[in-house]
XYZ file of C-alpha atoms in Angstrom:
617
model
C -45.157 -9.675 -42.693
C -48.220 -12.063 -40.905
C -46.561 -11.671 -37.558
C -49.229 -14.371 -36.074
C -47.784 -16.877 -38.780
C -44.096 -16.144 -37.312
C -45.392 -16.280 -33.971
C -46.806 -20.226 -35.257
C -42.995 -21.243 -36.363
C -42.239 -20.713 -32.713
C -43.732 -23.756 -30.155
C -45.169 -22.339 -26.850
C -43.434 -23.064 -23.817
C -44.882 -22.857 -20.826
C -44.591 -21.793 -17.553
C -43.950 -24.907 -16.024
C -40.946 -25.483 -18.269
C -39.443 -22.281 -17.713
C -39.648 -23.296 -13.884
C -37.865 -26.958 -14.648
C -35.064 -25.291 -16.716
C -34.494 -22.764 -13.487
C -34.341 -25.816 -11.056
C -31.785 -27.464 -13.117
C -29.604 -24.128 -13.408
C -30.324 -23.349 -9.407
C -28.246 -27.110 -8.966
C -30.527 -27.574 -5.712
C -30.340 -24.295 -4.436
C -33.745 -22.962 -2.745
C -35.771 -21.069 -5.568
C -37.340 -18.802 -2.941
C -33.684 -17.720 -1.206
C -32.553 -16.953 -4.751
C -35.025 -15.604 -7.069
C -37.403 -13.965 -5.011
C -37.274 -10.747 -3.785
C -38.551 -9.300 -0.327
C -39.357 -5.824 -0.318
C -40.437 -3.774 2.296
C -43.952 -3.036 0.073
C -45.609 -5.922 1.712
C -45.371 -7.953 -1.562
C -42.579 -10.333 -3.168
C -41.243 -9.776 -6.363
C -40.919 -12.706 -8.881
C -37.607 -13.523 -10.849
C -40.057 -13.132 -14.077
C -43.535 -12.309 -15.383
C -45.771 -13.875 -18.136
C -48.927 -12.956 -19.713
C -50.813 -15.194 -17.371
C -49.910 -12.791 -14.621
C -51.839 -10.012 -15.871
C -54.874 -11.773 -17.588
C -57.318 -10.681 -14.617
C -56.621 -7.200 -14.630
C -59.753 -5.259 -15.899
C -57.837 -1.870 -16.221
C -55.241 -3.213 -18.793
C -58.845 -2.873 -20.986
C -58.752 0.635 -20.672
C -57.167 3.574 -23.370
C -55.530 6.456 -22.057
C -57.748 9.519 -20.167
C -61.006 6.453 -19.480
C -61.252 5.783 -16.372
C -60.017 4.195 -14.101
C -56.755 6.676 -15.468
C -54.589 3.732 -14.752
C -52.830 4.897 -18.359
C -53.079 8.638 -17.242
C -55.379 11.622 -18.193
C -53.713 12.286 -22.016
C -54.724 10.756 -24.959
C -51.573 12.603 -27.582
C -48.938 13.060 -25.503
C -46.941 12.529 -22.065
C -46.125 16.282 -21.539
C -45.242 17.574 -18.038
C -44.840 21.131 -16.529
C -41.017 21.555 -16.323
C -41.353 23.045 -12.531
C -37.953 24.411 -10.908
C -38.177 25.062 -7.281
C -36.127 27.115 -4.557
C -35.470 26.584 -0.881
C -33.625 30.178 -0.694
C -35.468 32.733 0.834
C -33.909 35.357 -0.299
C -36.712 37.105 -3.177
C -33.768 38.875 -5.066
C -31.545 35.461 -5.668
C -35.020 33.553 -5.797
C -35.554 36.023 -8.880
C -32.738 36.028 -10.587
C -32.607 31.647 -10.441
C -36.553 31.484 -11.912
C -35.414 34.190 -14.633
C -32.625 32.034 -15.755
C -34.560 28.701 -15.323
C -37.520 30.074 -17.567
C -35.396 31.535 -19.891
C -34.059 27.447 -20.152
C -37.353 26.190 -21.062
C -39.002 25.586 -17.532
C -42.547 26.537 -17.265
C -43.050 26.046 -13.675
C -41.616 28.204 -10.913
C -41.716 27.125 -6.802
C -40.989 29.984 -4.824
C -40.087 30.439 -1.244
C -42.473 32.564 0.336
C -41.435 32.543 3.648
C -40.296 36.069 4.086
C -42.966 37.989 1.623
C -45.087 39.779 3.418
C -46.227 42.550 1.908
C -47.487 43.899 -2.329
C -44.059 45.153 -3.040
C -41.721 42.305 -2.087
C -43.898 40.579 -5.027
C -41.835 43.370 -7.054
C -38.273 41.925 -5.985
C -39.300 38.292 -6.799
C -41.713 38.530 -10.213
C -39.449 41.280 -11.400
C -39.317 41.205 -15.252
C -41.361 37.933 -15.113
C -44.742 37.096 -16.978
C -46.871 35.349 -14.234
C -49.089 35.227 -17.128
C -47.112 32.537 -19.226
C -46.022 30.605 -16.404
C -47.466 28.521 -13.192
C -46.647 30.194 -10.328
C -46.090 28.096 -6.915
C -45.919 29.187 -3.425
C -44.367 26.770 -1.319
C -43.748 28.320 2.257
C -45.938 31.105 3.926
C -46.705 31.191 7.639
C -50.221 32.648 6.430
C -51.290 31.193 2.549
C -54.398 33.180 2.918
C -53.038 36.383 3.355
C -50.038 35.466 0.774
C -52.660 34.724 -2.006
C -54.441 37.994 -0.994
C -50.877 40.291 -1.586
C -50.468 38.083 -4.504
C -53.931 38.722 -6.381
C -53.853 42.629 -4.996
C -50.377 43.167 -6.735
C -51.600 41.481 -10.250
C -54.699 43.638 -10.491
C -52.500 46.514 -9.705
C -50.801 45.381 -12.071
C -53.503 44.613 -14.979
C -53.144 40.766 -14.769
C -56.060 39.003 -15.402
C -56.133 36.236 -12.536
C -58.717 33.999 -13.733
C -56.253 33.113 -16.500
C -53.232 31.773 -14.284
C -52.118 28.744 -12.992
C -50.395 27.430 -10.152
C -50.648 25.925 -6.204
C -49.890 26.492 -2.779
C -48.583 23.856 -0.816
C -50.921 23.882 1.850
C -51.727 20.651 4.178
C -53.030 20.899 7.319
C -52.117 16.636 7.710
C -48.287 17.634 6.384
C -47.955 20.429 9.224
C -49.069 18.283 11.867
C -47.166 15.044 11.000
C -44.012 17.222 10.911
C -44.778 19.430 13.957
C -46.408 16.944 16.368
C -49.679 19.042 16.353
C -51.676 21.595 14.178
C -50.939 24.981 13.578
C -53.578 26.093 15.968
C -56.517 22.897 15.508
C -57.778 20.967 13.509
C -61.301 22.805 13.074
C -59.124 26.186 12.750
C -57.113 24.986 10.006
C -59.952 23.287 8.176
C -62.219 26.523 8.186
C -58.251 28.836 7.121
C -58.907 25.884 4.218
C -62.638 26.734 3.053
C -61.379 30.339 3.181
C -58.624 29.575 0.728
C -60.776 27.427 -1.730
C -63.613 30.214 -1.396
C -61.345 32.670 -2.482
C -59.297 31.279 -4.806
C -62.635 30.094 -6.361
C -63.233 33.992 -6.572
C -59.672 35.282 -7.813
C -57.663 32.388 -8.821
C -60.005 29.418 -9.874
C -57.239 27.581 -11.801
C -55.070 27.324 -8.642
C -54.322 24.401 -6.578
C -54.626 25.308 -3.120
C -55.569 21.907 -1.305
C -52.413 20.116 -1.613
C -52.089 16.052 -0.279
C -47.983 16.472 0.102
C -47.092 12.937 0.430
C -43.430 14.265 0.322
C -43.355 14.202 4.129
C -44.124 10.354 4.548
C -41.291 9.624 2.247
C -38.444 11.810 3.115
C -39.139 10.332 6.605
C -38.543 6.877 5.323
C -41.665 5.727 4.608
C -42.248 2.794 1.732
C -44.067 3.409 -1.516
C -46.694 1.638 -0.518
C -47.428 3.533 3.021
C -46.799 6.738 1.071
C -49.421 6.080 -1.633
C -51.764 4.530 1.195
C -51.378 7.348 3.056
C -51.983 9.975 0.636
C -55.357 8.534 -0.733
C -56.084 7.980 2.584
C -55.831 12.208 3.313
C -57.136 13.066 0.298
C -60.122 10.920 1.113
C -60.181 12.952 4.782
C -60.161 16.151 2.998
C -62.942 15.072 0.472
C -65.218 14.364 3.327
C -64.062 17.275 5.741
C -65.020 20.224 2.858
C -68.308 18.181 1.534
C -69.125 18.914 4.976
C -68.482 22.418 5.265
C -70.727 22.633 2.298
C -68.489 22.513 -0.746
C -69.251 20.441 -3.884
C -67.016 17.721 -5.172
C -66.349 19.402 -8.594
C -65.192 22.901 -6.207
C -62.906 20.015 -4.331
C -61.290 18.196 -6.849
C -60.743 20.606 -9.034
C -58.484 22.415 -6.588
C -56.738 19.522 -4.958
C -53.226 17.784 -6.332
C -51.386 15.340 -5.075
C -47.052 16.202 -4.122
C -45.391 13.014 -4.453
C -41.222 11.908 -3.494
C -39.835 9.727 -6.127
C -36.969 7.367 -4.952
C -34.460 5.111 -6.579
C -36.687 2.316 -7.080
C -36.859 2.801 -10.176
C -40.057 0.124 -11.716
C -41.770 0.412 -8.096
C -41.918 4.442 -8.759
C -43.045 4.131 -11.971
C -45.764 2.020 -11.002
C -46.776 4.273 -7.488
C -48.345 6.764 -9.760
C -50.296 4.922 -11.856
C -51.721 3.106 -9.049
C -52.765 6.624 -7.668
C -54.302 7.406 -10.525
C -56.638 3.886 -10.132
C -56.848 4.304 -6.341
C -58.265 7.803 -6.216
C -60.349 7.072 -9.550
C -61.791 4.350 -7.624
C -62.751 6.104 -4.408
C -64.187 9.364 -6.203
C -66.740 7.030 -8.177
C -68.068 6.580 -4.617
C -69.267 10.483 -4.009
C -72.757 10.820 -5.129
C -72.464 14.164 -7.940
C -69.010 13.190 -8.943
C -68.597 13.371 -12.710
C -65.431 11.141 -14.668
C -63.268 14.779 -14.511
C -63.639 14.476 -11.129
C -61.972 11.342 -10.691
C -58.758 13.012 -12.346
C -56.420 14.236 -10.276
C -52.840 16.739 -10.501
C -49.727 14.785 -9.558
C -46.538 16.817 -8.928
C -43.701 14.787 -8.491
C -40.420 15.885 -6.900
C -36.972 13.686 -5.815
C -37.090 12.616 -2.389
C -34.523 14.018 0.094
C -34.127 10.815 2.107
C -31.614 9.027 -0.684
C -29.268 11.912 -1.440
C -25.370 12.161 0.056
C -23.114 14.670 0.847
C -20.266 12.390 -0.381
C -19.593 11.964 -3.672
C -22.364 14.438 -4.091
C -22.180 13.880 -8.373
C -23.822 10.439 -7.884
C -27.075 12.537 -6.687
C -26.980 13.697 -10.228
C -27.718 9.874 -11.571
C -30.253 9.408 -8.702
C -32.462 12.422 -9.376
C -32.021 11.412 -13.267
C -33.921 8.166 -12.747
C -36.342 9.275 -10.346
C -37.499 12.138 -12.778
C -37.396 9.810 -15.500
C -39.608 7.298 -13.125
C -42.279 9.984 -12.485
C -42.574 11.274 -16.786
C -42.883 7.666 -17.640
C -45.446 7.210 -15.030
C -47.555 10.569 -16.501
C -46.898 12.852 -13.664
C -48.126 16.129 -14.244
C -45.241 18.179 -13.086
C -41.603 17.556 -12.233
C -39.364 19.305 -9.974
C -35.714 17.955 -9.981
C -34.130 18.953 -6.783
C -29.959 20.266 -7.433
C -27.605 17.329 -6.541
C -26.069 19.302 -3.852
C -29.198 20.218 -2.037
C -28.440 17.508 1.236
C -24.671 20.176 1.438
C -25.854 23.285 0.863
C -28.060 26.009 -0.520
C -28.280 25.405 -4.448
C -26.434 28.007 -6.434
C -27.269 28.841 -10.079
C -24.604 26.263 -11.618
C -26.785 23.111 -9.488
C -30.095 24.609 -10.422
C -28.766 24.974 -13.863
C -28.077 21.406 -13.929
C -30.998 20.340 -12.355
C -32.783 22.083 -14.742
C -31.023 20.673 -18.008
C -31.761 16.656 -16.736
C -35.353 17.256 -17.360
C -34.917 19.149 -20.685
C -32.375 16.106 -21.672
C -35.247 13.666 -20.860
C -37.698 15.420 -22.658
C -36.144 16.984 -25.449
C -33.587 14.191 -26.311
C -34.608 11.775 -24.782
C -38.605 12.319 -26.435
C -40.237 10.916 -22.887
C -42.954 13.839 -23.584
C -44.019 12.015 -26.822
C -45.444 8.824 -26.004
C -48.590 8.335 -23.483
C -47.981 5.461 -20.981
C -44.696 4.233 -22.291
C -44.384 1.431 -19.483
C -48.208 -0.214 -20.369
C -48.470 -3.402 -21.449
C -44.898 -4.313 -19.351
C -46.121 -7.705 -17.590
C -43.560 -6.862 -14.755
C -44.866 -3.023 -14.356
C -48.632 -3.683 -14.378
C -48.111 -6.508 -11.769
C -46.361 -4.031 -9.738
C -49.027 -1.636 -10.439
C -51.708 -4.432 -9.248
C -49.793 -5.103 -6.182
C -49.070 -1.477 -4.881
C -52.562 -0.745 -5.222
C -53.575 -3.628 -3.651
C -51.289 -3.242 -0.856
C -51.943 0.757 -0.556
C -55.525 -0.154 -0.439
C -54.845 -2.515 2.553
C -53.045 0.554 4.206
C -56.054 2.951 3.592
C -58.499 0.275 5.168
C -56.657 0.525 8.709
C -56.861 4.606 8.278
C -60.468 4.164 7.845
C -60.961 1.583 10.514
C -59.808 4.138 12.945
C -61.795 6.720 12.123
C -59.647 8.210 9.253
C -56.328 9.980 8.711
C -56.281 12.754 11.152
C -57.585 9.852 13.698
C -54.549 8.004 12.595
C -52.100 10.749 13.144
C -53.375 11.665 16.457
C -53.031 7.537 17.726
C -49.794 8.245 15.891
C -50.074 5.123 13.489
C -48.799 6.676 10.473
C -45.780 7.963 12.325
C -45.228 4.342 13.976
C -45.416 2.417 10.490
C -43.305 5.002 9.002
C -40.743 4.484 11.313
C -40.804 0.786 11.729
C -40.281 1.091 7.917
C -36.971 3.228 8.040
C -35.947 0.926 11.083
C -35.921 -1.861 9.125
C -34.049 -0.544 6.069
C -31.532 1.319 8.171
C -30.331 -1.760 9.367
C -29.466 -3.304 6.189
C -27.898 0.230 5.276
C -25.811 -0.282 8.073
C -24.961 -3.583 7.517
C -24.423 -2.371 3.572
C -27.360 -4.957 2.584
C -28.492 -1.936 0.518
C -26.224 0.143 -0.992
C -25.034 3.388 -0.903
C -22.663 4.071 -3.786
C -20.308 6.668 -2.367
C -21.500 6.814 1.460
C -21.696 2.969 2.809
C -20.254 1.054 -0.048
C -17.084 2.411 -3.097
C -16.289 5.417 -1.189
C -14.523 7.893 -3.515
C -11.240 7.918 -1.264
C -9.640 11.164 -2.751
C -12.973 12.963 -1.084
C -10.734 14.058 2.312
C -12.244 17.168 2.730
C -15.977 18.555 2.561
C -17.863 22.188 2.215
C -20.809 21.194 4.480
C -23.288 24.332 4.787
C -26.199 22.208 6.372
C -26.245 19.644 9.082
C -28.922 17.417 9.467
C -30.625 19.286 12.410
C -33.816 18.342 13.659
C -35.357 20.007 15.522
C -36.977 19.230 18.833
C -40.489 19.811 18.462
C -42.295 21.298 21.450
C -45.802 20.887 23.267
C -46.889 18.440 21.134
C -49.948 16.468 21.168
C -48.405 13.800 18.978
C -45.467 12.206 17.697
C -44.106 14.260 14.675
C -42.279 12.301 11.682
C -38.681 13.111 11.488
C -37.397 13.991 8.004
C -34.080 12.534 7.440
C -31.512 10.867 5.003
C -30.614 7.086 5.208
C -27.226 8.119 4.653
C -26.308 10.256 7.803
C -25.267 7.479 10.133
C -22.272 6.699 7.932
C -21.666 10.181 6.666
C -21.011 11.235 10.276
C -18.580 8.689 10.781
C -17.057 10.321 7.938
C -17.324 13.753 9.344
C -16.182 13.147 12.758
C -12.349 11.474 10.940
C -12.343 14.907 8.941
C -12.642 17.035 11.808
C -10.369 14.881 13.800
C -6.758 15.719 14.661
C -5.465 12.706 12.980
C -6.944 9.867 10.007
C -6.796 6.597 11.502
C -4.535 4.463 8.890
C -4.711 0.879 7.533
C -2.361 -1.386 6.225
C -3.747 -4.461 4.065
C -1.561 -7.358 4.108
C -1.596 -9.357 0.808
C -0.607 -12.924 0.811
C -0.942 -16.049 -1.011
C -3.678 -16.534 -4.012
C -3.651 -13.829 -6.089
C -7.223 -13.892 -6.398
C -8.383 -13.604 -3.309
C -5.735 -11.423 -1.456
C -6.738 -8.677 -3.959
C -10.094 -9.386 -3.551
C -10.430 -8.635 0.237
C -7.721 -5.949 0.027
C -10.300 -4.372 -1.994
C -13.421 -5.558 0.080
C -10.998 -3.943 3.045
C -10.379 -0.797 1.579
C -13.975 -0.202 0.591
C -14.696 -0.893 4.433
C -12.156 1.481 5.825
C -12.754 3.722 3.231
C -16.444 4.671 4.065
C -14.804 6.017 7.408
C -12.591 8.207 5.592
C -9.466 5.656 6.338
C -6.207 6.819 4.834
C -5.528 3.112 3.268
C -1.886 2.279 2.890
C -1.584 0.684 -0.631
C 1.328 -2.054 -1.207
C 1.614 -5.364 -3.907
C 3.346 -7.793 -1.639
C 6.080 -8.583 -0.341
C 8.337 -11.304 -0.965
C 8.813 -12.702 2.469
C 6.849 -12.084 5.596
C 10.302 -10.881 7.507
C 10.159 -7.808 4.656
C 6.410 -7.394 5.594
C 7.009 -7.244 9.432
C 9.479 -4.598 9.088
C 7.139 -2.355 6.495
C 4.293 -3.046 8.845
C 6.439 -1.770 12.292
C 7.560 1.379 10.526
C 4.673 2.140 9.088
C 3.065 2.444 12.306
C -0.563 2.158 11.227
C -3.732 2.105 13.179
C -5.340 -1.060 11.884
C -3.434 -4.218 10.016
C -5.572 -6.364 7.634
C -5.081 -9.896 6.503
C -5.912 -10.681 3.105
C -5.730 -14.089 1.913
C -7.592 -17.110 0.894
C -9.534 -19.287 3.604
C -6.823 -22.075 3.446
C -4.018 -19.819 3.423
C -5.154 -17.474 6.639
C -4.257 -20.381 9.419
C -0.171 -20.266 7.991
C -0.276 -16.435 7.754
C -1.345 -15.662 11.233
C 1.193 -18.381 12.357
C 4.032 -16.374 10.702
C 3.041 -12.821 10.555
C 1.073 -12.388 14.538
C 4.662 -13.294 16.147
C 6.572 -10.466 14.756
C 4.012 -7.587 15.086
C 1.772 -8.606 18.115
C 2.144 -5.666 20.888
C 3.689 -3.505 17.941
C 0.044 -3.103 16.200
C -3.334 -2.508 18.175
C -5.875 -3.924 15.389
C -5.444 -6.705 13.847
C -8.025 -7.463 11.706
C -8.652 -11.019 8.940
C -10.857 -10.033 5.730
C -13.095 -12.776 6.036
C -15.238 -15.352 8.069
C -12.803 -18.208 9.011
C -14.755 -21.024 11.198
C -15.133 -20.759 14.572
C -11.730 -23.399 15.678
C -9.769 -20.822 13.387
C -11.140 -17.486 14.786
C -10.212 -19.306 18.294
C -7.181 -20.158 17.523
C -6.307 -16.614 15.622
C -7.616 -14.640 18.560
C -5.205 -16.412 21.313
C -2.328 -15.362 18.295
C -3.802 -12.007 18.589
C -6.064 -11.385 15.822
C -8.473 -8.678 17.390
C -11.486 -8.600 14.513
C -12.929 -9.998 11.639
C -14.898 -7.975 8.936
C -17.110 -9.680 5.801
C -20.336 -9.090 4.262
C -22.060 -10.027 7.120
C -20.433 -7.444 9.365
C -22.464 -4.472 10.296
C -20.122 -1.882 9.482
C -21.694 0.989 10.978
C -21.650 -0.770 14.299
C -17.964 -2.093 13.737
C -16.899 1.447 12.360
C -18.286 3.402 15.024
C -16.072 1.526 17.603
C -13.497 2.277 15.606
C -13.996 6.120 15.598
C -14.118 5.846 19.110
C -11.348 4.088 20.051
C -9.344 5.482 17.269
C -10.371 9.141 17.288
C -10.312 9.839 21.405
């Protein structure tokens, strides 16, 4: 079939008509109140895209692995190393969870390193493994250089040739001292620890990664995309310029540096993060005198970010972290790490890591996400995105270089300040439930009254610092304590919802009630009605509940607080109306004894927190 001479039977409509068909249907409504969207990237997102939209991008004339990479570094395939990573410890379980994860098809192992310390604790955690198959990561070690010496003395004891294997450390000087408030020991001392690690690793294990640019820390503080792409170009940049200068080349550099990214729930805006790294960091490499194309490519391991995932309703963590890894494969990262959907409770067991495990084996061996190279190009919304982070992370990477460069940035604390004006801002609209929360701040699984909690969200205090350290955290701990504190309480505040008059509505705000309550950990007395209020008065006395809600329509509230306030007032502490009646009504309902008023513009944490206090002692 001549699909141009279908295309002809079809007129062209343009973009001005699509825009007059939208006024009509918006009946006077304001176009940018309702179709645009304001995200916290420093960019607004359009209702829809067209071709015209994308007609000025010069990348889009690019095939996969030219540069500037925007369509990634593989020209036959969008394979990824299956990496499965462990925040135990303990080198016997840490074993016996990387045996049964390779034997399941992963190909990438992230150990805890923390407590090896010597040749033969390598023989507790490699036992029975082939290091020689397999990348091998090393993700916590109070000393890396002395690690990868143990590590390189115990495979030539062991006959492995080291030149052959593959892997990283996650060392970054930046990471340390955004999370402690200061470097290890300096700046310069960490730096030259750094050319010792590249120098030997050149030597013993030239395929390793051992300068890593871990952008997780930005994000599982609560930083945007856009600051944590900005951000990381912005270090890697620092780095490139740091180890020129202590005499390396660019090709010893690059090929030993990777990028560690966090991959959120925004699903199109992840996807597009990494292939604007990709064009970022192509773009600044091309500016090194000696580098080479290769050079301009760069490893990307992408992992889930911390910062979205609940301890209630823990399951649903399971459908985030499916998303996210399915965000960074169609945006050609490298390597994936899925972290276990009960990580933010406790300390993974095999059955979570098994799990964990199987979502990236269902998305690349069902779901074929390996097969196809740059699956999302061509997508008018997706490349603008892709446009408009880079743009916007290039804006961000300016100011770092306008003040001397990242570590001068971290020291004036700037990247700290616009991470946390960034996780200001969205914690308010978590709070007032602008952005959801399925199971913490909004649909609270109700028949959740208890809760195994291993880990609380500690942080500690960091001390003698020359700067202000980024705190890692979750956007869902403000409610989840709430939550906590009712469990551990001596007795579950209780709440009856009154339904009366329209259908409709009355089971619309006993529901919108419920869910309100319920994010507390409210026991929520159900009921259908009554027939009169008399009957209602009565149930409501003996049931002696905390907290009575009205639910009714607008029109009906004004005859229901006449009837209902005169039997119960003094019998009933809280008496609340689902809704936002006008200001005469509320008057009027508060002399009658109406005490509060919840709706979608309540902020619920604030209004549930006085709750718990008055409620709980």
């Amino acid at each position: 079939m001549d699909n141009n001479k279908l295309f002809n039977e079809f007129p062209e409509v343009t973009t001005e008509q699509w825009e007059k068909v939208i006024e009509k249907d918006l009946k006077g409504a304001d176009y940018n109140k309702k179709l645009i969207w304001k995200t916290n990237e420093g960019f607004d997102v359009k209702p829809y895209y067209r071709a015209n939209d994308i007609e000025n991008l010069e990348y889009l004339k690019t095939n996969p692995d030219e540069l500037p990479y925007v369509r990634g570094y593989k020209e036959n395939n969008n394979a990824w190393d299956m990496r499965q990573d462990f925040e135990t410890a303990d080198l016997e379980k840490q074993n016996s969870l990387a045996l049964m994860s390779l034997e399941r098809g992963a190909n990438s192992i992230g150990f805890n390193a923390e407590k090896i310390e010597k040749e033969s604790d390598f023989n507790v955690l490699l036992k029975d493994i082939k290091v020689e198959y397999i990348k091998v990561n090393f993700l916590k070690s109070k000393n890396f250089l002395q690690l990868l010496q143990t590590y390189v003395a115990y495979l030539k004891k062991n006959n492995v040739d080291t030149a052959k294997l593959e892997g990283s450390i996650n060392y970054d000087v930046f990471a340390y001292a955004l999370t402690h408030g200061k470097y290890y020991s300096s700046l310069e001392d960490n730096l030259n620890e750094l050319v010792e690690l590249i120098k030997f690793a050149k030597e013993n294990l030239p395929k390793y990664k051992v300068v890593n640019v871990n952008a997780t820390v930005l994000r599982d503080s609560g930083s945007s995309i856009t600051q944590e792409l900005g951000f990381a170009v912005a270090e890697a940049n620092e780095y490139m310029a740091l180890l020129t200068d202590k005499g390396f080349s660019i090709k010893d550099i690059a090929q030993r540096l990777m990028f560690s990214f966090a991959t959120g729930g925004n699903y199109f805006f992840e996807i597009a993060k990494l292939r604007s790294l990709r064009l970022l960091w192509a773009n600044i490499m091309q500016q090194y005198k000696g580098a080479d194309k290769d050079d301009a490519k760069t490893f990307v391991h992408a992992e889930n970010t911390i910062y979205n995932k609940t301890i209630f309703d823990a399951h649903v963590n399971l459908l985030r972290t499916t998303t996210e890894t399915m965000s960074s494969a169609v945006a050609g990262a490298d390597s994936i790490s899925v972290k276990p959907f009960d990580i933010a409770l406790k300390e993974s067991d095999e059955f979570s890591v098994r799990l964990a495990l199987n979502q990236q084996i269902l998305l690349k061996e069902e779901s074929y996400l390996d097969k196809i190279v740059d699956p999302s190009a061509g997508s008018y919304y997706i490349e603008t995105l892709t446009n408009n982070i880079s743009e916007q992370a290039w804006n961000i990477f300016k100011e770092v270089e306008s003040l001397g460069g990242y570590s001068k940035a971290i020291e004036q604390n700037f990247v700290q300040e616009k991470v946390e004006q960034t996780f200001e801002a969205v914690a308010k609209d978590v709070a007032k439930r602008k952005k959801v929360i399925v199971g913490t701040n909004q649909y609270p699984n109700l028949a959740e009254k208890s809760i195994n909690l291993e880990k609380q969200d500690k942080q500690k205090t960091a001390e003698n610092t020359a700067f202000k350290p980024l705190q890692k955290r979750r956007e869902a701990s403000a409610f989840e304590r709430l939550r906590l504190d009712v469990i551990s309480s001596k007795k579950v505040p209780t709440v009856f919802c009154l339904l009366y008059g329209n259908l409709a509505m009355r089971t619309a705000r006993a529901g919108f009630a419920s869910n309100f309550f319920g994010v507390a950990g409210y026991e929520i007395a159900n009921n259908r009605g009554f027939d009169t209020i008399e009957e209602a008065a009565k149930e409501i006395i003996k049931a002696n509940n905390d907290i009575l809600v009205l639910c009714s329509s607008d029109d009906e509230y004004q005859e229901l607080v006449q009837q209902i306030l005169p039997l119960v007032k003094g019998k009933i502490k809280h008496i609340v109306v689902a809704g936002n009646p006008v200001d005469e009504l509320k008057e009027e309902f508060n002399k009658a004894g109406v005490t509060d008023y919840i709706n979608v513009r309540t902020n619920a944490l604030e209004s549930l927190t006085k709750y718990n206090k008055e409620l709980l002692g």
